[in-house]
Short mmCIF file of C-alpha atoms in Angstrom, two decimals:
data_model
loop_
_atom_site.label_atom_id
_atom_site.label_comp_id
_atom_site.label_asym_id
_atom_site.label_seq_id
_atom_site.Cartn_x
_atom_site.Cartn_y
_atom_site.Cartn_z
CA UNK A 1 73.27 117.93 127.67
CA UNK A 2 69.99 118.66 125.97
CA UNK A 3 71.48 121.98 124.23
CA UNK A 4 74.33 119.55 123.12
CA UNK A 5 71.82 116.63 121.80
CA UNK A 6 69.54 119.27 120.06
CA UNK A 7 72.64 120.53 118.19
CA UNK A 8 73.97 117.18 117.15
CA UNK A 9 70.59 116.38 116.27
CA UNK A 10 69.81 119.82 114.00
CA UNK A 11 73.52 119.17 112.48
CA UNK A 12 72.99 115.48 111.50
CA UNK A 13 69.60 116.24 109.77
CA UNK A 14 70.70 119.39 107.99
CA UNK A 15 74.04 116.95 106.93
CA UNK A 16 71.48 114.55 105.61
CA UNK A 17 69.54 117.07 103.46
CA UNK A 18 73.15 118.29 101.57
CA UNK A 19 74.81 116.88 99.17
CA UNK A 20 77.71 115.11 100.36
CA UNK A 21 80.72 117.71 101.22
CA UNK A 22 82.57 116.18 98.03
CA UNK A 23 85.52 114.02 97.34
CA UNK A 24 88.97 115.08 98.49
CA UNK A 25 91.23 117.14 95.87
CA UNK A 26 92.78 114.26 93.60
CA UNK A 27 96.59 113.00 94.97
CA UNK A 28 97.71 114.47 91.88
CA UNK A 29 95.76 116.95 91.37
CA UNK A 30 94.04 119.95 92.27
CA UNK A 31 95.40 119.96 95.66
CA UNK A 32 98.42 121.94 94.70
CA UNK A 33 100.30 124.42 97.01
CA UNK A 34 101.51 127.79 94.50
CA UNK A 35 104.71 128.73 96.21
CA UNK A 36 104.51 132.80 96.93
CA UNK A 37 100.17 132.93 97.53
CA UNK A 38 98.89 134.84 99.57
CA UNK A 39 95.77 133.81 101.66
CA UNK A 40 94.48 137.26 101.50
CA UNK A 41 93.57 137.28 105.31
CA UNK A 42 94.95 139.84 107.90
CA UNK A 43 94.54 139.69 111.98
CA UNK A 44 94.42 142.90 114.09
CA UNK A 45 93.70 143.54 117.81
CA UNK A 46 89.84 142.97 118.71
CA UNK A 47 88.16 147.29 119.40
CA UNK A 48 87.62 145.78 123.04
CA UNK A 49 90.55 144.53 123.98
CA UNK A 50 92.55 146.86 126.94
CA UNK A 51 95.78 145.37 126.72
CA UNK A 52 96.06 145.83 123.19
CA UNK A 53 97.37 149.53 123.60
CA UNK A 54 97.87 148.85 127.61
CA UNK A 55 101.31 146.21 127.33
CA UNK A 56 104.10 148.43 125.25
CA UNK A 57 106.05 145.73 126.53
CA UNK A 58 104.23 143.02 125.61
CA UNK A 59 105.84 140.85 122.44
CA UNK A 60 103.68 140.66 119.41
CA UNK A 61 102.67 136.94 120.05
CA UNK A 62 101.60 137.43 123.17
CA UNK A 63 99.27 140.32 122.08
CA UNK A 64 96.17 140.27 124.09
CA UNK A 65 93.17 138.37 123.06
CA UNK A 66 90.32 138.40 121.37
CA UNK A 67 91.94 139.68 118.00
CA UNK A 68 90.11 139.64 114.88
CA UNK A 69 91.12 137.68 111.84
CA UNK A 70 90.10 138.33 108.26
CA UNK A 71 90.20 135.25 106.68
CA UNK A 72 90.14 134.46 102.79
CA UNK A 73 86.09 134.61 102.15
CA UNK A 74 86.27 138.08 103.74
CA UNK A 75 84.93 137.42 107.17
CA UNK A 76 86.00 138.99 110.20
CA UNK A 77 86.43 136.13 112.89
CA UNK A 78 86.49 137.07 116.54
CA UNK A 79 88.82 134.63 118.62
CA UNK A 80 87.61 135.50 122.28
CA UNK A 81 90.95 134.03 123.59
CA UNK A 82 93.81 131.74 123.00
CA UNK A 83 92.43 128.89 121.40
CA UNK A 84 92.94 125.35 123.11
CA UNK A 85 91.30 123.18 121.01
CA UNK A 86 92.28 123.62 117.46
CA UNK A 87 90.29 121.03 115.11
CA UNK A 88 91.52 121.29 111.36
CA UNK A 89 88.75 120.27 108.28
CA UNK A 90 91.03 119.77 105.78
CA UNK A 91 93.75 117.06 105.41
CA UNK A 92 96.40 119.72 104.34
CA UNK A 93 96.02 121.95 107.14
CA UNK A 94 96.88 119.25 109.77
CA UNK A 95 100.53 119.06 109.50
CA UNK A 96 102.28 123.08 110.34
CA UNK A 97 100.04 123.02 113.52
CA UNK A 98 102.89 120.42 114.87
CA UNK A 99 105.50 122.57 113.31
CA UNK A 100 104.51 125.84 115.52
CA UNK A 101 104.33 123.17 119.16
CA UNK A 102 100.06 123.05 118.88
CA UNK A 103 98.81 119.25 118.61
CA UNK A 104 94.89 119.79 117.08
CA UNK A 105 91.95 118.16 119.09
CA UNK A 106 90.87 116.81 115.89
CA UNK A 107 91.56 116.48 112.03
CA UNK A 108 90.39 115.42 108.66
CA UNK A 109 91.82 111.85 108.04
CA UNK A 110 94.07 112.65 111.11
CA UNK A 111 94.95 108.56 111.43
CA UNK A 112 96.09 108.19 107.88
CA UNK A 113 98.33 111.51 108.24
CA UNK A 114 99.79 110.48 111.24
CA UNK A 115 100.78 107.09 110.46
CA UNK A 116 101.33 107.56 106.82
CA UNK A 117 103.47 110.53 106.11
CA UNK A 118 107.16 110.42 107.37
CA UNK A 119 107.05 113.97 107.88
CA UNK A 120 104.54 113.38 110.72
CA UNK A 121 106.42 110.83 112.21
CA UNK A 122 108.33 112.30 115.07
CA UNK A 123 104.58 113.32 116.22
CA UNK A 124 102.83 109.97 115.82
CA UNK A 125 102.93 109.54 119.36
CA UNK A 126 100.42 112.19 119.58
CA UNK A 127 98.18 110.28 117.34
CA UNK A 128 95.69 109.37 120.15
CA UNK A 129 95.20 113.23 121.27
CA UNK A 130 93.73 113.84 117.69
CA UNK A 131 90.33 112.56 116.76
CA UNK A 132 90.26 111.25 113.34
CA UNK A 133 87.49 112.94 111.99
CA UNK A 134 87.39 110.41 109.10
CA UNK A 135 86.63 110.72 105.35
CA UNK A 136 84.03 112.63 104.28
CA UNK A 137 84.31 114.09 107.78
CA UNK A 138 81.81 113.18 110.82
CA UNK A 139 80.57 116.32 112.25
CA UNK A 140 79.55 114.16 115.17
CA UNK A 141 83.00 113.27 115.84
CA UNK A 142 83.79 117.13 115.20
CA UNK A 143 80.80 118.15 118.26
CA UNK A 144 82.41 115.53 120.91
CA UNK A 145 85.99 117.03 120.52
CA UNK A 146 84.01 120.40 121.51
CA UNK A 147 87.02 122.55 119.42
CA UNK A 148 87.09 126.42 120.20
CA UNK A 149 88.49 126.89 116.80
CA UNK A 150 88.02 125.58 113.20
CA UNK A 151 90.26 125.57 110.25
CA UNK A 152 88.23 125.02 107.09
CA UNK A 153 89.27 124.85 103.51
CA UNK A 154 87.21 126.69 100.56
CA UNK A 155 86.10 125.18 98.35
CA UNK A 156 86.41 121.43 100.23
CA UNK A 157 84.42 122.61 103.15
CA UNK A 158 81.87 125.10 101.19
CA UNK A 159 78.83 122.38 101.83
CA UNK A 160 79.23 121.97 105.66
CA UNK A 161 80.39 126.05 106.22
CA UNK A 162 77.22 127.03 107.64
CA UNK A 163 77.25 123.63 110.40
CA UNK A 164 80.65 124.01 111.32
CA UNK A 165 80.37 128.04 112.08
CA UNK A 166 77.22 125.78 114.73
CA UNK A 167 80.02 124.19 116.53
CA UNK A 168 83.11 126.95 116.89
CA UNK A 169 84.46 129.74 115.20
CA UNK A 170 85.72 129.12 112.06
CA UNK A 171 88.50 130.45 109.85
CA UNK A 172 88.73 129.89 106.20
CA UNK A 173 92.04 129.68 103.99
CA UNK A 174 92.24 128.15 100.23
CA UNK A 175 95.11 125.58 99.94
CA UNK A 176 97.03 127.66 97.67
CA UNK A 177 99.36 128.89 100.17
CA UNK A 178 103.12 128.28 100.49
CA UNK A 179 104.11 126.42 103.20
CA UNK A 180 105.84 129.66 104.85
CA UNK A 181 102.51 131.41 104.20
CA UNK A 182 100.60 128.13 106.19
CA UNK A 183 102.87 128.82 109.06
CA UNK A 184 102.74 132.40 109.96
CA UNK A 185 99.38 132.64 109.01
CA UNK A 186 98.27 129.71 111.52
CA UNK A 187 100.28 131.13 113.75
CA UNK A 188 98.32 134.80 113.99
CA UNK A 189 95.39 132.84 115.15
CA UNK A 190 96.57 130.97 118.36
CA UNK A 191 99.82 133.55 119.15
CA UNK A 192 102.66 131.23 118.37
CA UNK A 193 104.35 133.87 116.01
CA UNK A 194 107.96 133.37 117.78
CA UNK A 195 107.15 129.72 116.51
CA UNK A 196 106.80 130.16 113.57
CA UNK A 197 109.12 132.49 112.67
CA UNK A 198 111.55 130.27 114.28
CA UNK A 199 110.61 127.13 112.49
CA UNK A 200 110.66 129.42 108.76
CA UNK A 201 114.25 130.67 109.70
CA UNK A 202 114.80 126.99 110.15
CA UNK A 203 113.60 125.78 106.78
CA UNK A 204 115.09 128.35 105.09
CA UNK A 205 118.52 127.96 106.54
CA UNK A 206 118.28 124.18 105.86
CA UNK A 207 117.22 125.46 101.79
CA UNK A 208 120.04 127.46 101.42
CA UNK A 209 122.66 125.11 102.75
CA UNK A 210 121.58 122.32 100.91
CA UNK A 211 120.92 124.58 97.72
CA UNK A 212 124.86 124.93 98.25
CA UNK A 213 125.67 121.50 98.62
CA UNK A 214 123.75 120.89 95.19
CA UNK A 215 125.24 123.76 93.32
CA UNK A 216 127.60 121.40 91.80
CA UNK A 217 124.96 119.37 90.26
CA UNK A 218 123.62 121.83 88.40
CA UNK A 219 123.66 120.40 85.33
CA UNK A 220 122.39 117.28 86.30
CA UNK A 221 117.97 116.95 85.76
CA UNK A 222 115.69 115.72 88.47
CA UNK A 223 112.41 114.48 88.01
CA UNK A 224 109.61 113.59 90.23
CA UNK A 225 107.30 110.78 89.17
CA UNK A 226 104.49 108.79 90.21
CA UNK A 227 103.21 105.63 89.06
CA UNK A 228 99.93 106.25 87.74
CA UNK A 229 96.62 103.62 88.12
CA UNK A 230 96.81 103.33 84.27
CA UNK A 231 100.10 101.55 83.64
CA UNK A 232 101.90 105.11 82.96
CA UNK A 233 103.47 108.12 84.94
CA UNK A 234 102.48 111.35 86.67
CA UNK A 235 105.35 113.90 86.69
CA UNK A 236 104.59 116.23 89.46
CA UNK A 237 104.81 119.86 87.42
CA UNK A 238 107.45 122.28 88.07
CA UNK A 239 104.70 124.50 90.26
CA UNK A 240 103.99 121.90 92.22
CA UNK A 241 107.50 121.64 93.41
CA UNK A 242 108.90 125.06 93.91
CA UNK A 243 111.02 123.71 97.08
CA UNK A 244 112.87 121.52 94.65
CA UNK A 245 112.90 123.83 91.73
CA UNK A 246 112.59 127.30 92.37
CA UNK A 247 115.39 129.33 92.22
CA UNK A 248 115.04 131.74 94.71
CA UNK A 249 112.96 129.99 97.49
CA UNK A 250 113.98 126.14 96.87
CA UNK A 251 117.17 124.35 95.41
CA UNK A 252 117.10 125.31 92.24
CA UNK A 253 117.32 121.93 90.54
CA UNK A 254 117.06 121.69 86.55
CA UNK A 255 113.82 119.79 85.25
CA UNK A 256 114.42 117.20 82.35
CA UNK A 257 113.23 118.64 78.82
CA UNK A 258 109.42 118.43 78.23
CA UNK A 259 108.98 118.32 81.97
CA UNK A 260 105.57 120.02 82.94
CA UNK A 261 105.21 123.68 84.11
CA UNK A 262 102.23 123.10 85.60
CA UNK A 263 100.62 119.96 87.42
CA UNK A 264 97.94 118.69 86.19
CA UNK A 265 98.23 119.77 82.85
CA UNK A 266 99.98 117.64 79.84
CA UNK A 267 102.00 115.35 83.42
CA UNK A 268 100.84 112.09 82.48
CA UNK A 269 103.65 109.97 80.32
CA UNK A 270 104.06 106.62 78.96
CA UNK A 271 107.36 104.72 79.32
CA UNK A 272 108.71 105.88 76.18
CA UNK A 273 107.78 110.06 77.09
CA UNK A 274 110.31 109.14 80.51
CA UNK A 275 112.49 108.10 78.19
CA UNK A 276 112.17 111.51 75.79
CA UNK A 277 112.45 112.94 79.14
CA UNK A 278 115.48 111.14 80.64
CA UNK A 279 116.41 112.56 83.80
CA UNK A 280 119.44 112.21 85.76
CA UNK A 281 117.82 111.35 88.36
CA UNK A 282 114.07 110.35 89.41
CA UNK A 283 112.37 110.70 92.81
CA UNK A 284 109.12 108.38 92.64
CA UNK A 285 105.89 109.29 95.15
CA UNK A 286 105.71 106.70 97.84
CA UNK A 287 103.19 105.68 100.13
CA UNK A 288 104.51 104.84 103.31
CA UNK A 289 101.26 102.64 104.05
CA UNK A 290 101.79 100.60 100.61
CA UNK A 291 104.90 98.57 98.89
CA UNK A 292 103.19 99.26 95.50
CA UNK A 293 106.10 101.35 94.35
CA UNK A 294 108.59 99.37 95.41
CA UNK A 295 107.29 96.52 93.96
CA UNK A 296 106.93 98.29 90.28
CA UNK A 297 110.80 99.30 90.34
CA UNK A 298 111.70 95.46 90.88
CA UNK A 299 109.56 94.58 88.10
CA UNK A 300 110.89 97.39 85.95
CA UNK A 301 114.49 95.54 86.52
CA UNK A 302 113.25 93.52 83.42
CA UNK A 303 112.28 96.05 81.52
CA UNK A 304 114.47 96.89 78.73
CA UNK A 305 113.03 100.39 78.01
CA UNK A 306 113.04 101.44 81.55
CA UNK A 307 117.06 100.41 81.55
CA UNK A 308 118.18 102.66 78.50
CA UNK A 309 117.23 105.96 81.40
CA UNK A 310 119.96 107.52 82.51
CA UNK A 311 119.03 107.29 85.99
CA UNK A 312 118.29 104.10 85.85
CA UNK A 313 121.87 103.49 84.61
CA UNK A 314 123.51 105.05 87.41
CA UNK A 315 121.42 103.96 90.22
CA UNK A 316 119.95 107.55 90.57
CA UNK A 317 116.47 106.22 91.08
CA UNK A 318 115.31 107.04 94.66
CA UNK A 319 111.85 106.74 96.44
CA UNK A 320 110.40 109.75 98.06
CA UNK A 321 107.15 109.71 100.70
CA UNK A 322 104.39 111.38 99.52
CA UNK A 323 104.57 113.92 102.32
CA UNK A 324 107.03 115.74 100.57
CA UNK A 325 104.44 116.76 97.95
CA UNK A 326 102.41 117.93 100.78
CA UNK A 327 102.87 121.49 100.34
CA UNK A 328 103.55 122.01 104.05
CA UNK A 329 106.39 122.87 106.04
CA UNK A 330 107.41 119.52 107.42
CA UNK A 331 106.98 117.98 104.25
CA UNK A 332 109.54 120.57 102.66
CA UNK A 333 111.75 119.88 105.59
CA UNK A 334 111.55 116.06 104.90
CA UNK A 335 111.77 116.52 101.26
CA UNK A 336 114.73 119.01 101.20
CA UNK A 337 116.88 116.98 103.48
CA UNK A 338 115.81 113.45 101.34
CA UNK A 339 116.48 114.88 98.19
CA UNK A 340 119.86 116.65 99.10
CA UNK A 341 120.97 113.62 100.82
CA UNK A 342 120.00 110.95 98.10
CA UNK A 343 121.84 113.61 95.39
CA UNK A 344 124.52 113.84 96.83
CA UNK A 345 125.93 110.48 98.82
#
């Protein structure tokens, strides 16, 4: 108990003395997933382990702890053995541990995850097994979970690195990962390969059938918009959507002319650039916690600009949680099956 209380106590003063570990990444902003990145991280077998060359029979997710994982920053992390207690530090990381069957000890804004994203929601039972670590994230609440293993986010976690490597082991990824990438990647560090692979061959069947059922409407323009805090709209850029839009690894859909490339840059319209726009259909960013958006389409009824879209017109307007901008698996999932279903009934 004394170790434990000298800890907290040399963490909560050395939390003081930093700067505070920084907002979150911006909704729409730089908290973008770039489909096909690569974390830069390998794992291998740790020198010591026996089994390692011992168990020819042995599958490849059940290979013999400790292994060694290089993560993203370069560092070689030793996982003694099959982590338990998984606690995640960034908001983004949360949701593919549920995907692969492991339910974290712990996460960054855990609560509003949970109840908030309809991805998540066939696991909001499990909400009381994960401390919210709230927002900016108590490292007190991070030392009474007592986690084996951390997932941390550069940059978000740079300023609390050095007292979270104090509590656990920690592994470092950046968020630009794909949400395939997220999965087998996560996977490597806890042996649920046979998971994840699963759950990928299960995504990607569910891309390719619906990429079928929406080859007729290939000519048809989708758009995903937000309503923005300053009367106008955020169109979530082509990169940030490549399991809508790419060809290869998502459904292909066609963006609307003058449609953004890339988020964050040149996204924001007025009424009248949706208009220059004018998709055949529009997907607006919900929050499942807030009626907000619905309550802007209803007032939008009276709006004669908004009723010239072509959308509009044909009742192609449909509202799409937030989790599907997520950039993890079970927000593809969610997102694939909404948007294919919405297209198409």
């Amino acid at each position: 108990m004394k170790k434990v209380m000298a800890l907290l106590f040399a963490l909560t003063l050395t939390f003081g003395l930093m700067a505070g570990c920084g907002e979150k990444e911006a909704e729409n902003g730089s908290n973008s997933s770039a489909a096909g990145s690569s974390p830069a991280a390998s794992v291998s077998p740790a020198a010591s382990s026996p089994a390692a060359s011992s168990s020819p029979s042995a599958s490849p997710e059940a290979a013999a702890f400790p292994r060694t994982y290089k993560d993203v920053l370069g560092n070689d992390v030793v996982i003694k053995e099959k982590p338990k207690r998984v606690a995640v530090a960034f908001f983004h990381f949360l949701e593919p541990w549920f995907a692969i069957g492991v339910t974290p000890v712990a996460g960054d804004s855990s609560n509003t995850l949970l109840e908030g994203f309809l991805s998540l929601q066939p696991y909001a039972k499990d909400k009381a097994l994960v401390m919210d670590l709230g927002s900016p994230m108590s490292l007190e609440r991070l030392l009474e979970v007592k986690p084996d293993l951390i997932i941390s986010a550069t940059p978000y976690n740079d300023k609390i690195h050095e007292q979270l490597l104090q509590i656990a082991p920690v592994v470092v990824f950046k968020n630009e990962m794909d949400w395939k990438t997220r999965l087998v990647e996560f996977s490597k560090l806890v042996g649920e390969e046979k998971a994840a692979n699963a759950k990928v061959a299960e995504i990607e069947k569910l891309i390719a059938t619906s990429k079928e059922k929406l080859s007729a409407y290939k000519d048809k323009s989708v758009a995903f918009l937000s309503f923005n805090n300053k009367g106008g709209y955020t169109a979530y850029g082509i990169d940030r959507n490549a399991a809508f839009y790419d060809p290869n690894l998502g459904l292909g859909l066609t963006p609307p002319q003058n449609y953004p490339p890339v988020h964050g840059k040149d996204n924001l319209f007025t009424l009248e650039g949706v208009v220059g726009m004018n998709p055949d259909y529009i997907f607006i960013w919900d929050d499942a916690t807030s009626n907000s958006e619905e309550t802007n389409l209803v007032e939008l009824k009276n709006n004669a600009i908004w009723n010239t879209l072509t959308a509009v017109k044909n009742n192609h307007v449909f509202i799409l949680d937030r989790s599907a901008f997520s950039g993890g698996p079970l927000g593809v999932e969610y997102g694939v099956k909404t948007v294919t279903e919405n297209m198409t009934k």
